Short mmCIF file of C-alpha atoms in Angstrom, two decimals:
data_model
loop_
_atom_site.label_atom_id
_atom_site.label_comp_id
_atom_site.label_asym_id
_atom_site.label_seq_id
_atom_site.Cartn_x
_atom_site.Cartn_y
_atom_site.Cartn_z
CA UNK A 189 0.01 0.05 -0.03
CA UNK A 190 2.39 2.75 -1.33
CA UNK A 191 0.55 5.80 -2.46
CA UNK A 192 2.19 9.00 -3.30
CA UNK A 193 0.60 12.11 -4.78
CA UNK A 194 2.24 15.37 -5.59
CA UNK A 195 -0.10 18.06 -6.73
CA UNK A 196 1.20 21.29 -8.20
CA UNK A 197 -1.51 23.95 -8.82
CA UNK A 198 -1.44 27.78 -8.31
CA UNK A 199 1.83 27.37 -6.28
CA UNK A 200 0.32 24.90 -3.79
CA UNK A 201 1.20 21.35 -3.20
CA UNK A 202 -0.39 18.48 -1.28
CA UNK A 203 1.75 15.62 -0.41
CA UNK A 204 -0.05 12.67 1.08
CA UNK A 205 1.56 9.25 1.80
CA UNK A 206 0.28 6.02 3.01
CA UNK A 207 2.80 3.68 4.35
CA UNK A 208 2.09 0.04 5.05
CA UNK A 209 2.33 -1.54 8.51
CA UNK A 210 3.15 -4.80 6.73
CA UNK A 211 5.18 -4.66 3.49
CA UNK A 212 3.74 -8.00 2.39
CA UNK A 213 0.49 -6.28 1.29
CA UNK A 214 2.20 -3.53 -0.59
CA UNK A 215 1.63 -5.08 -4.10
CA UNK A 216 -2.13 -4.75 -3.73
CA UNK A 217 -2.00 -0.93 -3.44
CA UNK A 218 1.22 -0.09 -5.38
CA UNK A 219 0.45 3.16 -7.19
CA UNK A 220 2.28 6.42 -7.86
CA UNK A 221 0.94 9.66 -9.15
CA UNK A 222 2.95 12.59 -10.32
CA UNK A 223 1.90 16.01 -11.56
CA UNK A 224 4.07 18.95 -12.59
CA UNK A 225 2.74 22.44 -13.47
CA UNK A 226 4.63 25.57 -14.39
CA UNK A 227 4.87 28.43 -11.89
CA UNK A 228 6.73 29.48 -8.86
CA UNK A 229 8.32 26.81 -6.65
CA UNK A 230 5.73 24.87 -4.72
CA UNK A 231 5.86 24.78 -0.96
CA UNK A 232 5.34 21.40 0.81
CA UNK A 233 2.20 21.33 3.03
CA UNK A 234 2.56 17.85 4.51
CA UNK A 235 4.26 16.62 7.57
CA UNK A 236 4.39 13.38 9.56
CA UNK A 237 2.69 13.60 12.95
CA UNK A 238 2.89 10.87 15.62
CA UNK A 239 -0.19 10.96 17.93
CA UNK A 240 1.16 10.64 21.43
CA UNK A 241 -2.06 9.02 22.82
CA UNK A 242 -2.45 6.32 20.19
CA UNK A 243 0.49 3.99 20.96
CA UNK A 244 1.41 3.74 17.24
CA UNK A 245 2.80 6.13 14.57
CA UNK A 246 0.09 7.83 12.57
CA UNK A 247 0.44 9.77 9.33
CA UNK A 248 -1.50 12.99 8.84
CA UNK A 249 -1.33 15.77 6.21
CA UNK A 250 -2.04 19.46 6.07
CA UNK A 251 -4.36 20.24 3.19
CA UNK A 252 -4.22 23.24 0.83
CA UNK A 253 -6.80 25.96 0.72
CA UNK A 254 -10.39 24.65 1.00
CA UNK A 255 -11.30 26.39 -2.21
CA UNK A 256 -8.77 24.36 -4.01
CA UNK A 257 -9.99 21.15 -2.50
CA UNK A 258 -13.67 21.95 -3.32
CA UNK A 259 -12.93 22.99 -6.90
CA UNK A 260 -10.97 19.78 -7.78
CA UNK A 261 -12.79 17.41 -5.29
CA UNK A 262 -9.57 16.46 -3.37
CA UNK A 263 -10.54 14.86 -0.06
CA UNK A 264 -9.48 17.18 2.81
CA UNK A 265 -7.34 15.36 5.40
CA UNK A 266 -7.65 17.01 8.86
CA UNK A 267 -5.10 16.75 11.57
CA UNK A 268 -6.78 13.85 13.23
CA UNK A 269 -5.89 10.18 13.76
CA UNK A 270 -6.31 8.03 10.60
CA UNK A 271 -5.72 4.39 10.18
CA UNK A 272 -4.40 2.79 6.90
CA UNK A 273 -7.70 1.43 5.84
CA UNK A 274 -9.32 4.84 5.94
CA UNK A 275 -6.56 6.61 4.06
CA UNK A 276 -6.41 3.88 1.44
CA UNK A 277 -10.10 4.66 0.59
CA UNK A 278 -9.12 8.00 -0.69
CA UNK A 279 -7.15 6.57 -3.65
CA UNK A 280 -9.89 6.56 -6.26
CA UNK A 281 -11.02 10.10 -5.54
CA UNK A 282 -7.44 11.32 -5.46
CA UNK A 283 -6.64 9.75 -8.81
CA UNK A 284 -9.72 11.55 -10.36
CA UNK A 285 -8.62 14.78 -8.85
CA UNK A 286 -5.19 14.42 -10.33
CA UNK A 287 -6.50 13.77 -13.80
CA UNK A 288 -8.87 16.81 -13.52
CA UNK A 289 -5.98 19.12 -12.56
CA UNK A 290 -3.86 17.68 -15.40
CA UNK A 291 -6.60 18.67 -17.97
CA UNK A 292 -7.05 22.11 -16.58
CA UNK A 293 -3.36 23.15 -15.76
CA UNK A 294 -1.56 24.16 -19.03
CA UNK A 295 1.65 22.34 -19.61
CA UNK A 296 1.18 19.77 -16.85
CA UNK A 297 1.28 16.19 -17.13
CA UNK A 298 -0.11 13.23 -15.09
CA UNK A 299 1.58 9.85 -14.93
CA UNK A 300 0.28 6.62 -13.37
CA UNK A 301 2.56 3.71 -12.82
CA UNK A 302 1.76 0.16 -11.94
CA UNK A 303 -1.66 0.55 -10.45
CA UNK A 304 -3.77 -2.65 -10.23
CA UNK A 305 -7.45 -2.38 -9.47
CA UNK A 306 -8.11 -2.03 -5.78
CA UNK A 307 -9.46 -5.03 -3.84
CA UNK A 308 -13.17 -5.17 -2.68
CA UNK A 309 -12.24 -3.59 0.61
CA UNK A 310 -8.95 -2.23 1.99
CA UNK A 311 -6.74 -4.68 3.93
CA UNK A 312 -6.52 -3.77 7.57
CA UNK A 313 -3.82 -4.57 9.95
CA UNK A 314 -4.20 -5.61 13.64
CA UNK A 315 -3.24 -3.06 16.07
CA UNK A 316 -1.21 -4.24 18.96
CA UNK A 317 -1.59 -1.11 21.19
CA UNK A 318 -3.93 -0.73 24.17
CA UNK A 319 -4.40 2.25 26.37
CA UNK A 320 -3.88 0.78 29.87
CA UNK A 321 -4.26 4.09 31.79
CA UNK A 322 -7.99 4.44 31.49
CA UNK A 323 -9.65 3.10 34.77
CA UNK A 324 -11.77 0.11 33.97
CA UNK A 325 -11.00 0.67 30.30
CA UNK A 326 -10.54 -3.10 29.44
CA UNK A 327 -13.97 -4.84 29.14
CA UNK A 328 -14.51 -8.51 28.58
CA UNK A 329 -17.71 -8.92 26.53
CA UNK A 330 -20.52 -11.29 27.81
CA UNK A 331 -20.14 -13.38 24.72
CA UNK A 332 -16.64 -14.42 25.75
CA UNK A 333 -15.19 -13.78 22.24
CA UNK A 334 -14.56 -10.02 22.30
CA UNK A 335 -12.68 -7.44 24.38
CA UNK A 336 -13.24 -3.71 24.30
CA UNK A 337 -10.70 -1.08 25.09
CA UNK A 338 -9.83 2.53 24.28
CA UNK A 339 -6.94 3.51 21.93
CA UNK A 340 -6.33 7.15 21.96
CA UNK A 341 -9.52 8.74 20.54
CA UNK A 342 -10.75 5.44 19.37
CA UNK A 343 -12.63 2.50 20.96
CA UNK A 344 -11.40 -0.90 19.68
CA UNK A 345 -13.58 -4.07 19.59
CA UNK A 346 -11.41 -6.98 19.08
CA UNK A 347 -12.45 -10.65 18.32
CA UNK A 348 -10.25 -12.89 20.24
CA UNK A 349 -10.90 -15.95 18.15
CA UNK A 350 -10.78 -14.45 14.63
CA UNK A 351 -8.33 -11.74 15.40
CA UNK A 352 -10.47 -9.06 13.65
CA UNK A 353 -10.92 -5.52 14.94
CA UNK A 354 -13.51 -2.84 14.67
CA UNK A 355 -12.73 0.87 15.31
CA UNK A 356 -15.44 3.07 16.80
CA UNK A 357 -14.36 6.55 15.76
CA UNK A 358 -16.12 9.87 16.57
CA UNK A 359 -14.26 11.23 19.61
CA UNK A 360 -12.18 14.33 19.04
CA UNK A 361 -9.77 13.69 22.01
CA UNK A 362 -8.59 10.98 24.27
CA UNK A 363 -11.24 8.48 25.52
CA UNK A 364 -11.38 8.54 29.24
CA UNK A 365 -13.97 5.85 30.09
CA UNK A 366 -15.75 2.93 28.58
CA UNK A 367 -18.85 0.72 29.65
CA UNK A 368 -20.92 -1.98 28.21
CA UNK A 369 -24.61 -2.76 28.75
CA UNK A 370 -25.46 -6.03 30.54
CA UNK A 371 -26.82 -7.64 27.31
CA UNK A 372 -23.66 -6.60 25.52
CA UNK A 373 -25.48 -4.76 22.75
CA UNK A 374 -24.39 -1.18 23.53
CA UNK A 375 -21.11 0.47 24.26
CA UNK A 376 -20.79 3.91 25.93
CA UNK A 377 -17.59 5.95 25.98
CA UNK A 378 -16.63 9.33 27.23
CA UNK A 379 -13.74 11.67 26.45
CA UNK A 380 -11.80 14.67 27.66
CA UNK A 381 -11.59 18.01 25.87
CA UNK A 382 -10.06 21.44 26.33
CA UNK A 383 -11.07 23.93 28.86
CA UNK A 384 -14.21 25.84 28.04
CA UNK A 385 -15.52 23.04 25.84
CA UNK A 386 -18.08 20.28 26.51
CA UNK A 387 -17.02 16.63 26.37
CA UNK A 388 -19.51 14.21 24.61
CA UNK A 389 -20.54 10.77 25.59
CA UNK A 390 -20.93 8.39 22.65
CA UNK A 391 -23.31 5.33 22.59
CA UNK A 392 -22.39 2.72 20.06
CA UNK A 393 -24.10 -0.33 18.60
CA UNK A 394 -21.92 -3.42 19.31
CA UNK A 395 -23.52 -5.61 16.60
CA UNK A 396 -22.99 -2.94 13.98
CA UNK A 397 -19.32 -2.70 15.05
CA UNK A 398 -18.75 -6.36 14.72
CA UNK A 399 -20.50 -6.45 11.38
CA UNK A 400 -18.24 -3.69 10.06
CA UNK A 401 -15.05 -5.13 11.39
CA UNK A 402 -12.03 -5.00 8.96
CA UNK A 403 -14.08 -2.81 6.48
CA UNK A 404 -14.40 0.92 6.02
CA UNK A 405 -18.20 0.77 6.48
CA UNK A 406 -19.37 2.64 9.56
CA UNK A 407 -23.11 2.32 9.02
CA UNK A 408 -25.17 1.99 12.15
CA UNK A 409 -22.36 2.16 14.68
CA UNK A 410 -23.01 5.48 16.45
CA UNK A 411 -26.50 5.54 18.21
CA UNK A 412 -26.32 8.68 20.40
CA UNK A 413 -23.95 11.65 20.92
CA UNK A 414 -24.81 13.04 24.39
CA UNK A 415 -23.25 16.36 25.19
CA UNK A 416 -23.60 18.02 28.50
CA UNK A 417 -20.47 17.58 30.72
CA UNK A 418 -17.68 20.17 30.81
CA UNK A 419 -14.11 19.32 29.96
CA UNK A 420 -14.08 15.66 30.84
CA UNK A 421 -16.38 12.59 31.27
CA UNK A 422 -14.82 10.50 34.17
CA UNK A 423 -17.13 7.49 34.22
CA UNK A 424 -20.20 5.85 32.48
CA UNK A 425 -22.50 3.12 33.50
CA UNK A 426 -25.58 1.37 32.03
CA UNK A 427 -28.35 0.32 34.38
CA UNK A 428 -29.47 -3.25 34.67
CA UNK A 429 -32.16 -3.21 31.88
CA UNK A 430 -30.20 -0.94 29.55
CA UNK A 431 -32.83 1.84 29.62
CA UNK A 432 -30.71 4.51 31.34
CA UNK A 433 -27.04 5.59 31.16
CA UNK A 434 -25.42 7.55 34.04
CA UNK A 435 -22.40 9.67 33.25
CA UNK A 436 -20.08 11.32 35.64
CA UNK A 437 -18.10 14.60 34.90
CA UNK A 438 -14.53 15.28 35.81
CA UNK A 439 -13.24 17.52 38.48
CA UNK A 440 -14.21 20.71 36.51
CA UNK A 441 -17.83 19.44 36.25
CA UNK A 442 -18.33 16.88 39.05
CA UNK A 443 -22.01 16.26 38.14
CA UNK A 444 -23.99 13.10 37.59
CA UNK A 445 -26.39 13.06 34.61
CA UNK A 446 -28.85 10.30 33.82
CA UNK A 447 -29.73 9.75 30.16
CA UNK A 448 -32.81 8.17 28.56
CA UNK A 449 -31.33 5.90 25.95
CA UNK A 450 -34.53 5.47 24.06
CA UNK A 451 -34.97 9.15 23.50
CA UNK A 452 -31.23 10.08 23.51
CA UNK A 453 -31.72 12.94 25.97
CA UNK A 454 -30.93 13.82 29.57
CA UNK A 455 -33.52 12.97 32.22
CA UNK A 456 -31.94 14.84 35.07
CA UNK A 457 -28.59 15.78 36.70
CA UNK A 458 -27.25 16.68 40.05
CA UNK A 459 -23.95 17.81 41.69
CA UNK A 460 -22.26 14.56 42.61
CA UNK A 461 -20.80 15.63 46.00
CA UNK A 462 -18.91 18.54 47.62
CA UNK A 463 -15.60 16.64 46.84
CA UNK A 464 -14.49 14.94 43.60
CA UNK A 465 -16.42 11.75 42.70
CA UNK A 466 -14.31 9.10 41.01
CA UNK A 467 -16.66 6.33 40.03
CA UNK A 468 -20.35 5.26 39.83
CA UNK A 469 -22.28 2.04 39.23
CA UNK A 470 -25.87 1.08 38.90
CA UNK A 471 -27.33 -1.67 41.12
CA UNK A 472 -27.76 -5.13 39.58
CA UNK A 473 -31.35 -5.60 40.35
CA UNK A 474 -32.98 -2.10 40.60
CA UNK A 475 -32.97 0.03 37.40
CA UNK A 476 -33.57 3.22 39.34
CA UNK A 477 -30.75 3.11 41.92
CA UNK A 478 -27.05 3.77 41.56
CA UNK A 479 -24.07 4.33 43.87
CA UNK A 480 -21.13 6.71 43.60
CA UNK A 481 -17.88 7.15 45.43
CA UNK A 482 -14.91 9.50 45.57
CA UNK A 483 -12.95 11.62 47.83
CA UNK A 484 -14.44 11.28 51.23
CA UNK A 485 -17.85 10.44 49.88
CA UNK A 486 -19.94 7.29 49.26
CA UNK A 487 -23.52 7.74 48.18
CA UNK A 488 -26.54 5.77 46.95
CA UNK A 489 -28.84 7.58 44.55
CA UNK A 490 -32.57 7.12 43.69
CA UNK A 491 -33.96 8.13 40.35
CA UNK A 492 -37.53 9.56 40.60
CA UNK A 493 -38.94 9.54 37.06
CA UNK A 494 -42.18 11.56 38.09
CA UNK A 495 -40.18 14.52 39.31
CA UNK A 496 -37.22 13.82 37.05
CA UNK A 497 -34.72 14.14 39.76
CA UNK A 498 -32.16 11.96 41.54
CA UNK A 499 -31.87 12.01 45.28
CA UNK A 500 -28.70 11.02 47.26
CA UNK A 501 -28.36 9.14 50.53
CA UNK A 502 -24.98 9.04 52.33
CA UNK A 503 -23.54 5.76 53.44
CA UNK A 504 -22.90 5.94 57.16
CA UNK A 505 -19.10 5.41 57.57
CA UNK A 506 -18.81 7.00 61.00
CA UNK A 507 -15.33 8.14 61.84
CA UNK A 508 -13.88 6.29 58.74
CA UNK A 509 -12.60 8.64 55.96
CA UNK A 510 -11.66 7.02 52.71
CA UNK A 511 -11.06 8.16 49.12
CA UNK A 512 -12.92 5.69 46.92
CA UNK A 513 -11.32 4.51 43.63
CA UNK A 514 -13.64 1.81 42.52
CA UNK A 515 -16.87 -0.04 43.37
CA UNK A 516 -18.37 -3.44 42.81
CA UNK A 517 -21.61 -5.13 44.04
CA UNK A 518 -22.73 -8.71 44.52
CA UNK A 519 -25.45 -9.99 42.11
CA UNK A 520 -28.15 -9.58 44.71
CA UNK A 521 -27.17 -6.00 45.76
CA UNK A 522 -26.87 -7.00 49.32
CA UNK A 523 -23.28 -5.76 49.82
CA UNK A 524 -21.11 -3.18 48.15
CA UNK A 525 -17.20 -3.29 48.19
CA UNK A 526 -15.20 -0.23 47.66
CA UNK A 527 -11.44 -0.03 46.91
CA UNK A 528 -9.74 2.94 48.56
CA UNK A 529 -6.65 4.97 47.82
CA UNK A 530 -5.34 4.07 51.31
CA UNK A 531 -5.06 0.36 50.14
CA UNK A 532 -7.92 -1.46 51.83
CA UNK A 533 -11.29 -2.77 50.75
CA UNK A 534 -14.43 -1.74 52.74
CA UNK A 535 -17.72 -3.55 52.78
CA UNK A 536 -21.04 -1.81 53.05
CA UNK A 537 -24.55 -3.05 53.57
CA UNK A 538 -26.56 -1.57 50.63
CA UNK A 539 -30.03 -1.78 52.18
CA UNK A 540 -29.13 -0.23 55.59
CA UNK A 541 -26.33 1.98 54.09
CA UNK A 542 -24.11 1.07 57.04
CA UNK A 543 -20.44 0.01 57.25
CA UNK A 544 -19.91 -3.64 57.68
CA UNK A 545 -16.10 -4.32 57.74
CA UNK A 546 -12.72 -3.49 56.19
CA UNK A 547 -9.99 -5.83 54.89
CA UNK A 548 -7.23 -6.49 57.33
CA UNK A 549 -4.67 -6.20 54.62
CA UNK A 550 -3.46 -2.93 53.08
CA UNK A 551 -2.16 -2.96 49.53
CA UNK A 552 0.53 -0.63 48.19
CA UNK A 553 -0.49 2.28 46.04
CA UNK A 554 -4.09 1.77 46.72
CA UNK A 555 -6.85 -0.49 45.37
CA UNK A 556 -7.52 0.57 41.69
CA UNK A 557 -9.88 -2.13 40.35
CA UNK A 558 -12.53 -4.50 41.78
CA UNK A 559 -14.59 -7.36 40.34
CA UNK A 560 -17.02 -9.90 41.88
CA UNK A 561 -16.69 -13.51 40.78
CA UNK A 562 -18.86 -16.50 41.71
CA UNK A 563 -17.19 -19.29 43.59
CA UNK A 564 -17.50 -22.97 42.76
CA UNK A 565 -20.80 -24.67 43.79
CA UNK A 566 -20.91 -25.06 47.50
CA UNK A 567 -17.93 -22.81 47.97
CA UNK A 568 -17.65 -19.11 48.95
CA UNK A 569 -17.75 -16.22 46.43
CA UNK A 570 -14.68 -13.98 45.85
CA UNK A 571 -13.64 -10.46 44.98
CA UNK A 572 -10.71 -9.90 42.77
CA UNK A 573 -8.79 -6.88 43.71
CA UNK A 574 -6.28 -5.04 41.55
CA UNK A 575 -3.72 -2.70 43.09
CA UNK A 576 -1.49 0.11 42.08
CA UNK A 577 1.69 -1.97 42.90
CA UNK A 578 0.67 -4.56 40.30
CA UNK A 579 -0.64 -7.18 42.69
CA UNK A 580 -3.79 -9.08 41.75
CA UNK A 581 -5.46 -10.51 44.79
CA UNK A 582 -8.34 -12.86 45.37
CA UNK A 583 -10.45 -12.10 48.49
CA UNK A 584 -13.09 -14.14 50.16
CA UNK A 585 -16.41 -12.39 50.51
CA UNK A 586 -16.93 -14.05 53.93
CA UNK A 587 -14.06 -12.41 55.82
CA UNK A 588 -12.19 -10.31 53.19
CA UNK A 589 -9.15 -12.51 53.58
CA UNK A 590 -6.56 -13.30 50.87
CA UNK A 591 -6.91 -16.69 49.29
CA UNK A 592 -4.63 -16.14 46.27
CA UNK A 593 -2.28 -13.53 45.00
CA UNK A 594 -0.05 -12.95 41.94
CA UNK A 595 2.18 -10.18 40.54
CA UNK A 596 1.54 -8.47 37.27
CA UNK A 597 3.73 -6.09 35.24
CA UNK A 598 2.48 -2.58 35.95
CA UNK A 599 -0.20 -1.32 38.17
CA UNK A 600 -3.66 -2.82 37.65
CA UNK A 601 -6.09 -0.40 36.05
CA UNK A 602 -8.97 -2.80 34.82
CA UNK A 603 -10.54 -6.02 35.82
CA UNK A 604 -13.42 -7.42 33.85
CA UNK A 605 -14.95 -10.75 34.75
CA UNK A 606 -16.41 -13.16 32.16
CA UNK A 607 -19.99 -14.25 32.09
CA UNK A 608 -19.01 -17.78 33.13
CA UNK A 609 -17.85 -16.42 36.54
CA UNK A 610 -14.56 -18.31 36.31
CA UNK A 611 -12.37 -16.21 34.09
CA UNK A 612 -11.44 -12.52 33.74
CA UNK A 613 -9.26 -10.09 31.92
CA UNK A 614 -6.88 -7.75 33.78
CA UNK A 615 -5.21 -4.68 32.30
CA UNK A 616 -2.27 -2.77 33.61
CA UNK A 617 -1.03 0.76 33.25
CA UNK A 618 2.10 -0.60 31.35
CA UNK A 619 -0.19 -1.72 28.47
CA UNK A 620 -0.24 -5.45 29.40
CA UNK A 621 -3.33 -7.56 29.07
CA UNK A 622 -3.73 -10.78 31.05
CA UNK A 623 -6.26 -13.61 31.02
CA UNK A 624 -6.84 -15.09 34.47
CA UNK A 625 -8.50 -18.35 35.51
CA UNK A 626 -10.16 -17.43 38.77
CA UNK A 627 -9.98 -20.90 40.33
CA UNK A 628 -6.36 -21.62 39.51
CA UNK A 629 -5.50 -17.94 39.62
CA UNK A 630 -2.70 -18.11 37.18
CA UNK A 631 -2.44 -15.13 34.82
CA UNK A 632 -1.48 -15.59 31.12
CA UNK A 633 -0.11 -12.64 29.19
CA UNK A 634 -2.25 -12.19 26.12
CA UNK A 635 -1.01 -8.91 24.72
CA UNK A 636 1.42 -6.09 25.51
CA UNK A 637 2.01 -2.68 24.18
CA UNK A 638 3.96 0.55 24.77
CA UNK A 639 2.64 2.57 27.71
CA UNK A 640 4.15 5.73 26.20
CA UNK A 641 4.17 7.29 22.80
CA UNK A 642 6.01 5.30 20.05
CA UNK A 643 9.02 7.29 18.77
CA UNK A 644 10.58 4.88 16.25
CA UNK A 645 9.94 1.94 14.10
CA UNK A 646 12.58 -0.23 12.24
CA UNK A 647 12.47 -3.19 9.94
CA UNK A 648 15.56 -5.71 9.88
CA UNK A 649 17.51 -5.95 6.62
CA UNK A 650 15.88 -8.08 3.94
CA UNK A 651 12.81 -8.75 5.97
CA UNK A 652 9.26 -7.43 6.02
CA UNK A 653 7.56 -9.93 8.44
CA UNK A 654 9.28 -8.47 11.68
CA UNK A 655 9.70 -4.91 12.95
CA UNK A 656 10.80 -3.34 16.19
CA UNK A 657 9.21 -0.34 17.88
CA UNK A 658 10.66 1.92 20.58
CA UNK A 659 9.01 4.44 22.86
CA UNK A 660 9.97 7.15 25.28
#
């Protein structure tokens, strides 16, 4: 896939290049265009940009004046992230534009070399990157075949068996949170943006994303674009029947908004607390109640649809003061467990809103992720606890005691349990993705990526099947 176009017209030039991630597919797209026109020396308007939040080198281009683009129907390429299969789709229209300019520019010539007909759809290449620094950003789909995770401003849906990927694109900045509905049919994602601007929440159709995997078709993927929060969306969560979505703003917003997914509009909103709120979750059995936690606050909320308001009730912690990082509930909503920045797990009675107990063990760098998993028949259930120091711990729900522990590479940022209750995926801040059998509690490294921006890529001599990447 080697496409080069040089356009000279009225002293302007557009240089757009597409370089392959795998040279083995280059023959399918080998095409070169050249155009020369008399006049003053042209000035290059292209540059190579590496997006720092994508974990992979990305090529972008600066386009000439919009009037020139419109007149000759040249596709405008904004300074946003583009993947190879998207840029390859511009080849037919770019070729037509070159021929049009060649006819209108006196003395110019157009030359096309070795250009076979394009395939039915552009070849896409699997991305190895994964943003591991998004809290609860790695999601194990209920079907057991897909994982969902953010990659810069894109949400990736990856099929683990077929090794195919779908890219949900529409965000304009880094994705900060991802959630999936209980039936697995909808995905919600939020982003951050610049000061003074509003950050949207996107609701996606999972089936449409899977159907469009490895194609340039994006039909039916985006369901709603919900815009209300300022600067950043910190967390999103679907209720148990998928009728409502709750979103939490960042520290500059710090509000909770409940959205009606059928209508695609906000039902109500409320300030989350006097201090920053870090996370929220709907109850598993009640579609009108949710819980939230943050810096020295832990609340249960009730949604009143008649008055279109949500009302908070404080959990009674007494003299205990904790900063809550993450929350999980048991399937019956009898108990709630909260992971704290001080490194312990506290248990609360949801019905009475009272403190029950705290774990005896403290974990270094705080508890950053929690997941409830069912125990074997006749045995006790467990909570899997991920910590900032990279330890993954299994706690019994009976006494909050450690029953198993392993060490992962990087601080744990995500834990997502499978629908079978005996397996889970864990993601770390270093870009590592682990599959864990809960009973044996033995992690298996499934994928790894750079945690920082990629700064260089190199192929070995006389080889196109292997390459090396480096990051800061």
